Amino acid sequence: MTAVEPSQSRLVQLDRAQALVPLAKAPFGRVVFSHQALPAIRPVNHLVEAGGDVVIRTHTGMALLCRAALSEVVAYEADDLDPGTRTGWSVVVTGTASLVSDPVELARYQAALTPWGEGDMEHLVRIRADLVTGDRLVRGSTGS
Amino acid sequence: MTAVEPSQSRLVQLDRAQALVPLAKAPFGRVVFSHQALPAIRPVNHLVEAGGDVVIRTHTGMALLCRAALSEVVAYEADDLDPGTRTGWSVVVTGTASLVSDPVELARYQAALTPWGEGDMEHLVRIRADLVTGDRLVRGSTGS
């Protein structure tokens, strides 16, 4: 028996299908990539394709992603954690980033993804969902 | 004159001191590191030292951070973004990660940082605030 302090929660792993559900509903997330050999992270909004691929629209400050991380493996994270109840979820999609260039796809994604900030928003980036992991923090002691 | 759609906000850069204020108040953030040459990210809670260094307490799933990222440069991100109003802030601290080993510091941090989940919580990691960047998303057209 594992004792769990009343203030603590436990992590339940989500499988790929379970993890994609909250990710698709999340209003935004964070793209994680390397820039000049340093870890970099930036919040953006996204949409999730049926297969789990994540599409993000880059703004001025994200030009570095376009230059540095295309054809590189990046991670995309979203979460919704409640510090009060210590419950919630987090999901990470890891895979290769590529520029969306197909005009039909571009138009569809541009219509679906309104950028939050002003600026040059020319680039749409698809992150292939090679690996999808997720956790849910739930209250209570360990059950099966 | 730059036209700004009514639905859009603009990004205002925060300096180091400005960025550390919301970070210190944030209930949790996300540590970004490399694991097996892939970008990795995990939500954790933190405290911010006076100089800006971030201290996090690692749980079972974070053992990889202890093995992989110590003496490596990692990033630590927190944000509070409101999808409704498209306002909020995000801050990133980038610097070298190191294990806290001093017994007095260990005791102080363990008292201050209650882990959210059960499990082996032996490691406290300090992320040196070599670089602190931040943005605030504000409403309205470009001022000043």
PDB file of N, CA and C in Angstrom, chain A residues 4 7-11 27-28 30 32 38-39 41-43 59 73-75 77 79 81 83 86 90 92 114-118 135 137 142, chain B residues 4 7-11 27-28 30 32 38-39 41-43 59 73-75 77 79 81 83 86 90 92 114-118 135 137 142:
ATOM      1  N   VAL A   4      -0.580   8.146   0.451  1.00  0.00           N
ATOM      2  CA  VAL A   4      -0.621   9.372  -0.326  1.00  0.00           C
ATOM      3  C   VAL A   4      -1.076  10.489   0.608  1.00  0.00           C
ATOM      4  N   SER A   7      -2.770  16.100   0.384  1.00  0.00           N
ATOM      5  CA  SER A   7      -2.552  17.206  -0.539  1.00  0.00           C
ATOM      6  C   SER A   7      -2.085  16.719  -1.907  1.00  0.00           C
ATOM      7  N   GLN A   8      -1.851  15.422  -2.023  1.00  0.00           N
ATOM      8  CA  GLN A   8      -1.241  14.933  -3.254  1.00  0.00           C
ATOM      9  C   GLN A   8      -2.240  14.250  -4.179  1.00  0.00           C
ATOM     10  N   SER A   9      -1.855  14.226  -5.425  1.00  0.00           N
ATOM     11  CA  SER A   9      -2.636  13.566  -6.454  1.00  0.00           C
ATOM     12  C   SER A   9      -1.762  12.487  -7.059  1.00  0.00           C
ATOM     13  N   ARG A  10      -2.362  11.685  -7.945  1.00  0.00           N
ATOM     14  CA  ARG A  10      -1.515  10.697  -8.610  1.00  0.00           C
ATOM     15  C   ARG A  10      -1.650  10.867 -10.120  1.00  0.00           C
ATOM     16  N   LEU A  11      -0.584  10.479 -10.807  1.00  0.00           N
ATOM     17  CA  LEU A  11      -0.508  10.611 -12.267  1.00  0.00           C
ATOM     18  C   LEU A  11      -1.058   9.359 -12.924  1.00  0.00           C
ATOM     19  N   PRO A  27      -7.265  25.567 -26.063  1.00  0.00           N
ATOM     20  CA  PRO A  27      -7.239  26.769 -26.886  1.00  0.00           C
ATOM     21  C   PRO A  27      -5.843  27.160 -27.364  1.00  0.00           C
ATOM     22  N   PHE A  28      -4.821  26.681 -26.674  1.00  0.00           N
ATOM     23  CA  PHE A  28      -3.462  26.981 -27.101  1.00  0.00           C
ATOM     24  C   PHE A  28      -2.495  25.992 -26.452  1.00  0.00           C
ATOM     25  N   ARG A  30       2.188  25.060 -26.456  1.00  0.00           N
ATOM     26  CA  ARG A  30       3.540  25.614 -26.511  1.00  0.00           C
ATOM     27  C   ARG A  30       4.405  24.739 -27.407  1.00  0.00           C
ATOM     28  N   VAL A  32       8.015  23.558 -28.653  1.00  0.00           N
ATOM     29  CA  VAL A  32       9.338  23.408 -28.037  1.00  0.00           C
ATOM     30  C   VAL A  32      10.316  22.989 -29.121  1.00  0.00           C
ATOM     31  N   LEU A  38      20.082  25.970 -28.146  1.00  0.00           N
ATOM     32  CA  LEU A  38      19.452  26.142 -26.838  1.00  0.00           C
ATOM     33  C   LEU A  38      17.985  25.720 -26.914  1.00  0.00           C
ATOM     34  N   PRO A  39      17.450  25.216 -25.797  1.00  0.00           N
ATOM     35  CA  PRO A  39      16.034  24.874 -25.808  1.00  0.00           C
ATOM     36  C   PRO A  39      15.187  26.141 -25.866  1.00  0.00           C
ATOM     37  N   ILE A  41      10.996  27.726 -26.307  1.00  0.00           N
ATOM     38  CA  ILE A  41       9.575  27.390 -26.138  1.00  0.00           C
ATOM     39  C   ILE A  41       8.762  28.654 -26.362  1.00  0.00           C
ATOM     40  N   ARG A  42       7.614  28.489 -27.003  1.00  0.00           N
ATOM     41  CA  ARG A  42       6.785  29.662 -27.270  1.00  0.00           C
ATOM     42  C   ARG A  42       5.304  29.255 -27.323  1.00  0.00           C
ATOM     43  N   PRO A  43       4.454  29.985 -26.647  1.00  0.00           N
ATOM     44  CA  PRO A  43       3.016  29.681 -26.711  1.00  0.00           C
ATOM     45  C   PRO A  43       2.434  30.083 -28.067  1.00  0.00           C
ATOM     46  N   HIS A  59       3.953  33.550 -35.870  1.00  0.00           N
ATOM     47  CA  HIS A  59       3.972  35.005 -36.007  1.00  0.00           C
ATOM     48  C   HIS A  59       5.416  35.481 -36.036  1.00  0.00           C
ATOM     49  N   VAL A  73      12.880  17.609 -35.290  1.00  0.00           N
ATOM     50  CA  VAL A  73      11.861  17.121 -34.372  1.00  0.00           C
ATOM     51  C   VAL A  73      11.589  18.203 -33.326  1.00  0.00           C
ATOM     52  N   VAL A  74      10.332  18.531 -33.171  1.00  0.00           N
ATOM     53  CA  VAL A  74       9.928  19.496 -32.147  1.00  0.00           C
ATOM     54  C   VAL A  74       8.905  18.816 -31.236  1.00  0.00           C
ATOM     55  N   ALA A  75       8.627  19.458 -30.112  1.00  0.00           N
ATOM     56  CA  ALA A  75       7.567  18.969 -29.232  1.00  0.00           C
ATOM     57  C   ALA A  75       6.488  20.034 -29.146  1.00  0.00           C
ATOM     58  N   GLU A  77       3.296  21.025 -26.539  1.00  0.00           N
ATOM     59  CA  GLU A  77       2.695  20.691 -25.241  1.00  0.00           C
ATOM     60  C   GLU A  77       1.485  21.545 -24.967  1.00  0.00           C
ATOM     61  N   ASP A  79      -1.569  21.893 -21.639  1.00  0.00           N
ATOM     62  CA  ASP A  79      -1.990  21.362 -20.350  1.00  0.00           C
ATOM     63  C   ASP A  79      -3.139  22.189 -19.809  1.00  0.00           C
ATOM     64  N   LEU A  81      -3.971  22.545 -15.827  1.00  0.00           N
ATOM     65  CA  LEU A  81      -3.699  22.072 -14.463  1.00  0.00           C
ATOM     66  C   LEU A  81      -4.270  23.072 -13.475  1.00  0.00           C
ATOM     67  N   PRO A  83      -4.009  24.436  -9.873  1.00  0.00           N
ATOM     68  CA  PRO A  83      -3.136  24.415  -8.699  1.00  0.00           C
ATOM     69  C   PRO A  83      -3.923  24.231  -7.407  1.00  0.00           C
ATOM     70  N   ARG A  86      -5.052  20.490  -7.594  1.00  0.00           N
ATOM     71  CA  ARG A  86      -3.957  19.621  -8.055  1.00  0.00           C
ATOM     72  C   ARG A  86      -4.463  18.496  -8.948  1.00  0.00           C
ATOM     73  N   SER A  90      -1.851  16.969 -18.908  1.00  0.00           N
ATOM     74  CA  SER A  90      -0.856  17.545 -19.820  1.00  0.00           C
ATOM     75  C   SER A  90      -0.571  16.525 -20.915  1.00  0.00           C
ATOM     76  N   VAL A  92       1.859  15.857 -24.605  1.00  0.00           N
ATOM     77  CA  VAL A  92       2.983  16.262 -25.453  1.00  0.00           C
ATOM     78  C   VAL A  92       2.950  15.458 -26.757  1.00  0.00           C
ATOM     79  N   THR A 114      -6.875  31.734 -36.072  1.00  0.00           N
ATOM     80  CA  THR A 114      -6.695  33.178 -35.999  1.00  0.00           C
ATOM     81  C   THR A 114      -5.519  33.471 -35.080  1.00  0.00           C
ATOM     82  N   PRO A 115      -4.516  34.168 -35.593  1.00  0.00           N
ATOM     83  CA  PRO A 115      -3.396  34.500 -34.711  1.00  0.00           C
ATOM     84  C   PRO A 115      -3.837  35.451 -33.606  1.00  0.00           C
ATOM     85  N   TRP A 116      -3.194  35.328 -32.452  1.00  0.00           N
ATOM     86  CA  TRP A 116      -3.552  36.195 -31.318  1.00  0.00           C
ATOM     87  C   TRP A 116      -2.952  37.582 -31.444  1.00  0.00           C
ATOM     88  N   GLY A 117      -1.785  37.646 -32.053  1.00  0.00           N
ATOM     89  CA  GLY A 117      -1.084  38.929 -32.099  1.00  0.00           C
ATOM     90  C   GLY A 117      -0.968  39.434 -33.527  1.00  0.00           C
ATOM     91  N   GLU A 118      -0.657  40.703 -33.652  1.00  0.00           N
ATOM     92  CA  GLU A 118      -0.447  41.307 -34.957  1.00  0.00           C
ATOM     93  C   GLU A 118       0.883  40.810 -35.532  1.00  0.00           C
ATOM     94  N   ASP A 135      -0.592  12.693 -19.467  1.00  0.00           N
ATOM     95  CA  ASP A 135      -0.853  12.308 -18.084  1.00  0.00           C
ATOM     96  C   ASP A 135      -2.086  13.050 -17.601  1.00  0.00           C
ATOM     97  N   LEU A 137      -3.655  14.123 -13.830  1.00  0.00           N
ATOM     98  CA  LEU A 137      -3.464  14.165 -12.375  1.00  0.00           C
ATOM     99  C   LEU A 137      -4.840  13.999 -11.752  1.00  0.00           C
ATOM    100  N   THR A 142      -4.002   5.267  -4.742  1.00  0.00           N
ATOM    101  CA  THR A 142      -3.773   4.427  -5.910  1.00  0.00           C
ATOM    102  C   THR A 142      -4.868   3.385  -6.065  1.00  0.00           C
TER     103      THR A 142
ATOM    104  N   VAL B   4      -4.635  46.912 -36.950  1.00  0.00           N
ATOM    105  CA  VAL B   4      -4.757  45.741 -36.085  1.00  0.00           C
ATOM    106  C   VAL B   4      -6.215  45.295 -36.106  1.00  0.00           C
ATOM    107  N   SER B   7      -9.827  41.573 -33.351  1.00  0.00           N
ATOM    108  CA  SER B   7      -9.643  40.328 -32.624  1.00  0.00           C
ATOM    109  C   SER B   7      -8.196  40.145 -32.162  1.00  0.00           C
ATOM    110  N   GLN B   8      -7.320  41.054 -32.578  1.00  0.00           N
ATOM    111  CA  GLN B   8      -5.907  40.828 -32.311  1.00  0.00           C
ATOM    112  C   GLN B   8      -5.369  41.680 -31.170  1.00  0.00           C
ATOM    113  N   SER B   9      -4.281  41.189 -30.607  1.00  0.00           N
ATOM    114  CA  SER B   9      -3.588  41.900 -29.543  1.00  0.00           C
ATOM    115  C   SER B   9      -2.173  42.171 -30.031  1.00  0.00           C
ATOM    116  N   ARG B  10      -1.418  42.901 -29.222  1.00  0.00           N
ATOM    117  CA  ARG B  10      -0.032  43.102 -29.618  1.00  0.00           C
ATOM    118  C   ARG B  10       0.885  42.650 -28.491  1.00  0.00           C
ATOM    119  N   LEU B  11       2.078  42.225 -28.904  1.00  0.00           N
ATOM    120  CA  LEU B  11       3.073  41.710 -27.959  1.00  0.00           C
ATOM    121  C   LEU B  11       3.940  42.844 -27.451  1.00  0.00           C
ATOM    122  N   PRO B  27       1.774  29.631 -10.281  1.00  0.00           N
ATOM    123  CA  PRO B  27       1.738  28.423  -9.462  1.00  0.00           C
ATOM    124  C   PRO B  27       2.538  27.253 -10.042  1.00  0.00           C
ATOM    125  N   PHE B  28       2.778  27.277 -11.328  1.00  0.00           N
ATOM    126  CA  PHE B  28       3.569  26.208 -11.937  1.00  0.00           C
ATOM    127  C   PHE B  28       4.083  26.669 -13.294  1.00  0.00           C
ATOM    128  N   ARG B  30       6.786  24.966 -16.848  1.00  0.00           N
ATOM    129  CA  ARG B  30       7.173  23.786 -17.637  1.00  0.00           C
ATOM    130  C   ARG B  30       8.673  23.811 -17.872  1.00  0.00           C
ATOM    131  N   VAL B  32      11.876  22.552 -19.919  1.00  0.00           N
ATOM    132  CA  VAL B  32      12.139  22.138 -21.300  1.00  0.00           C
ATOM    133  C   VAL B  32      13.580  21.679 -21.372  1.00  0.00           C
ATOM    134  N   LEU B  38      15.922  14.375 -28.161  1.00  0.00           N
ATOM    135  CA  LEU B  38      14.612  14.893 -28.544  1.00  0.00           C
ATOM    136  C   LEU B  38      14.192  15.989 -27.560  1.00  0.00           C
ATOM    137  N   PRO B  39      13.415  16.974 -28.050  1.00  0.00           N
ATOM    138  CA  PRO B  39      12.931  17.997 -27.125  1.00  0.00           C
ATOM    139  C   PRO B  39      11.905  17.392 -26.172  1.00  0.00           C
ATOM    140  N   ILE B  41       9.423  18.205 -22.521  1.00  0.00           N
ATOM    141  CA  ILE B  41       8.813  19.264 -21.706  1.00  0.00           C
ATOM    142  C   ILE B  41       7.923  18.616 -20.658  1.00  0.00           C
ATOM    143  N   ARG B  42       7.921  19.197 -19.451  1.00  0.00           N
ATOM    144  CA  ARG B  42       7.103  18.607 -18.390  1.00  0.00           C
ATOM    145  C   ARG B  42       6.665  19.702 -17.411  1.00  0.00           C
ATOM    146  N   PRO B  43       5.367  19.734 -17.080  1.00  0.00           N
ATOM    147  CA  PRO B  43       4.910  20.717 -16.094  1.00  0.00           C
ATOM    148  C   PRO B  43       5.390  20.348 -14.687  1.00  0.00           C
ATOM    149  N   HIS B  59       9.779  14.750  -9.754  1.00  0.00           N
ATOM    150  CA  HIS B  59       9.119  13.518  -9.315  1.00  0.00           C
ATOM    151  C   HIS B  59       9.569  12.360 -10.197  1.00  0.00           C
ATOM    152  N   VAL B  73      22.000  23.134 -20.482  1.00  0.00           N
ATOM    153  CA  VAL B  73      21.124  24.301 -20.491  1.00  0.00           C
ATOM    154  C   VAL B  73      19.684  23.834 -20.719  1.00  0.00           C
ATOM    155  N   VAL B  74      18.796  24.269 -19.848  1.00  0.00           N
ATOM    156  CA  VAL B  74      17.374  23.949 -19.988  1.00  0.00           C
ATOM    157  C   VAL B  74      16.599  25.268 -20.027  1.00  0.00           C
ATOM    158  N   ALA B  75      15.344  25.181 -20.417  1.00  0.00           N
ATOM    159  CA  ALA B  75      14.484  26.366 -20.370  1.00  0.00           C
ATOM    160  C   ALA B  75      13.354  26.098 -19.393  1.00  0.00           C
ATOM    161  N   GLU B  77       9.487  27.635 -18.597  1.00  0.00           N
ATOM    162  CA  GLU B  77       8.465  28.554 -19.109  1.00  0.00           C
ATOM    163  C   GLU B  77       7.258  28.552 -18.215  1.00  0.00           C
ATOM    164  N   ASP B  79       3.275  30.737 -18.157  1.00  0.00           N
ATOM    165  CA  ASP B  79       2.444  31.721 -18.837  1.00  0.00           C
ATOM    166  C   ASP B  79       1.076  31.771 -18.191  1.00  0.00           C
ATOM    167  N   LEU B  81      -2.321  32.933 -20.126  1.00  0.00           N
ATOM    168  CA  LEU B  81      -2.907  33.518 -21.332  1.00  0.00           C
ATOM    169  C   LEU B  81      -4.407  33.260 -21.324  1.00  0.00           C
ATOM    170  N   PRO B  83      -7.543  32.936 -23.548  1.00  0.00           N
ATOM    171  CA  PRO B  83      -7.949  32.794 -24.934  1.00  0.00           C
ATOM    172  C   PRO B  83      -9.138  33.687 -25.281  1.00  0.00           C
ATOM    173  N   ARG B  86      -7.572  37.267 -25.309  1.00  0.00           N
ATOM    174  CA  ARG B  86      -6.279  37.271 -26.001  1.00  0.00           C
ATOM    175  C   ARG B  86      -5.289  38.233 -25.332  1.00  0.00           C
ATOM    176  N   SER B  90       3.798  35.560 -21.007  1.00  0.00           N
ATOM    177  CA  SER B  90       4.605  34.334 -20.972  1.00  0.00           C
ATOM    178  C   SER B  90       6.059  34.734 -20.708  1.00  0.00           C
ATOM    179  N   VAL B  92      10.164  33.075 -20.166  1.00  0.00           N
ATOM    180  CA  VAL B  92      11.080  31.946 -20.306  1.00  0.00           C
ATOM    181  C   VAL B  92      12.409  32.275 -19.627  1.00  0.00           C
ATOM    182  N   THR B 114       5.790  21.872  -2.390  1.00  0.00           N
ATOM    183  CA  THR B 114       5.063  20.620  -2.203  1.00  0.00           C
ATOM    184  C   THR B 114       4.815  19.994  -3.566  1.00  0.00           C
ATOM    185  N   PRO B 115       5.278  18.775  -3.768  1.00  0.00           N
ATOM    186  CA  PRO B 115       5.018  18.135  -5.061  1.00  0.00           C
ATOM    187  C   PRO B 115       3.529  17.871  -5.241  1.00  0.00           C
ATOM    188  N   TRP B 116       3.064  17.938  -6.468  1.00  0.00           N
ATOM    189  CA  TRP B 116       1.642  17.715  -6.745  1.00  0.00           C
ATOM    190  C   TRP B 116       1.286  16.236  -6.731  1.00  0.00           C
ATOM    191  N   GLY B 117       2.240  15.428  -7.154  1.00  0.00           N
ATOM    192  CA  GLY B 117       1.918  14.005  -7.286  1.00  0.00           C
ATOM    193  C   GLY B 117       2.722  13.158  -6.316  1.00  0.00           C
ATOM    194  N   GLU B 118       2.278  11.937  -6.137  1.00  0.00           N
ATOM    195  CA  GLU B 118       2.997  11.003  -5.284  1.00  0.00           C
ATOM    196  C   GLU B 118       4.273  10.556  -5.986  1.00  0.00           C
ATOM    197  N   ASP B 135       7.036  38.221 -22.615  1.00  0.00           N
ATOM    198  CA  ASP B 135       6.134  39.025 -23.444  1.00  0.00           C
ATOM    199  C   ASP B 135       4.820  39.191 -22.705  1.00  0.00           C
ATOM    200  N   LEU B 137       0.845  40.103 -23.791  1.00  0.00           N
ATOM    201  CA  LEU B 137      -0.106  40.347 -24.879  1.00  0.00           C
ATOM    202  C   LEU B 137      -1.112  41.361 -24.371  1.00  0.00           C
ATOM    203  N   THR B 142      -1.040  49.706 -31.801  1.00  0.00           N
ATOM    204  CA  THR B 142       0.315  50.027 -31.363  1.00  0.00           C
ATOM    205  C   THR B 142       0.378  51.414 -30.730  1.00  0.00           C
TER     206      THR B 142
END
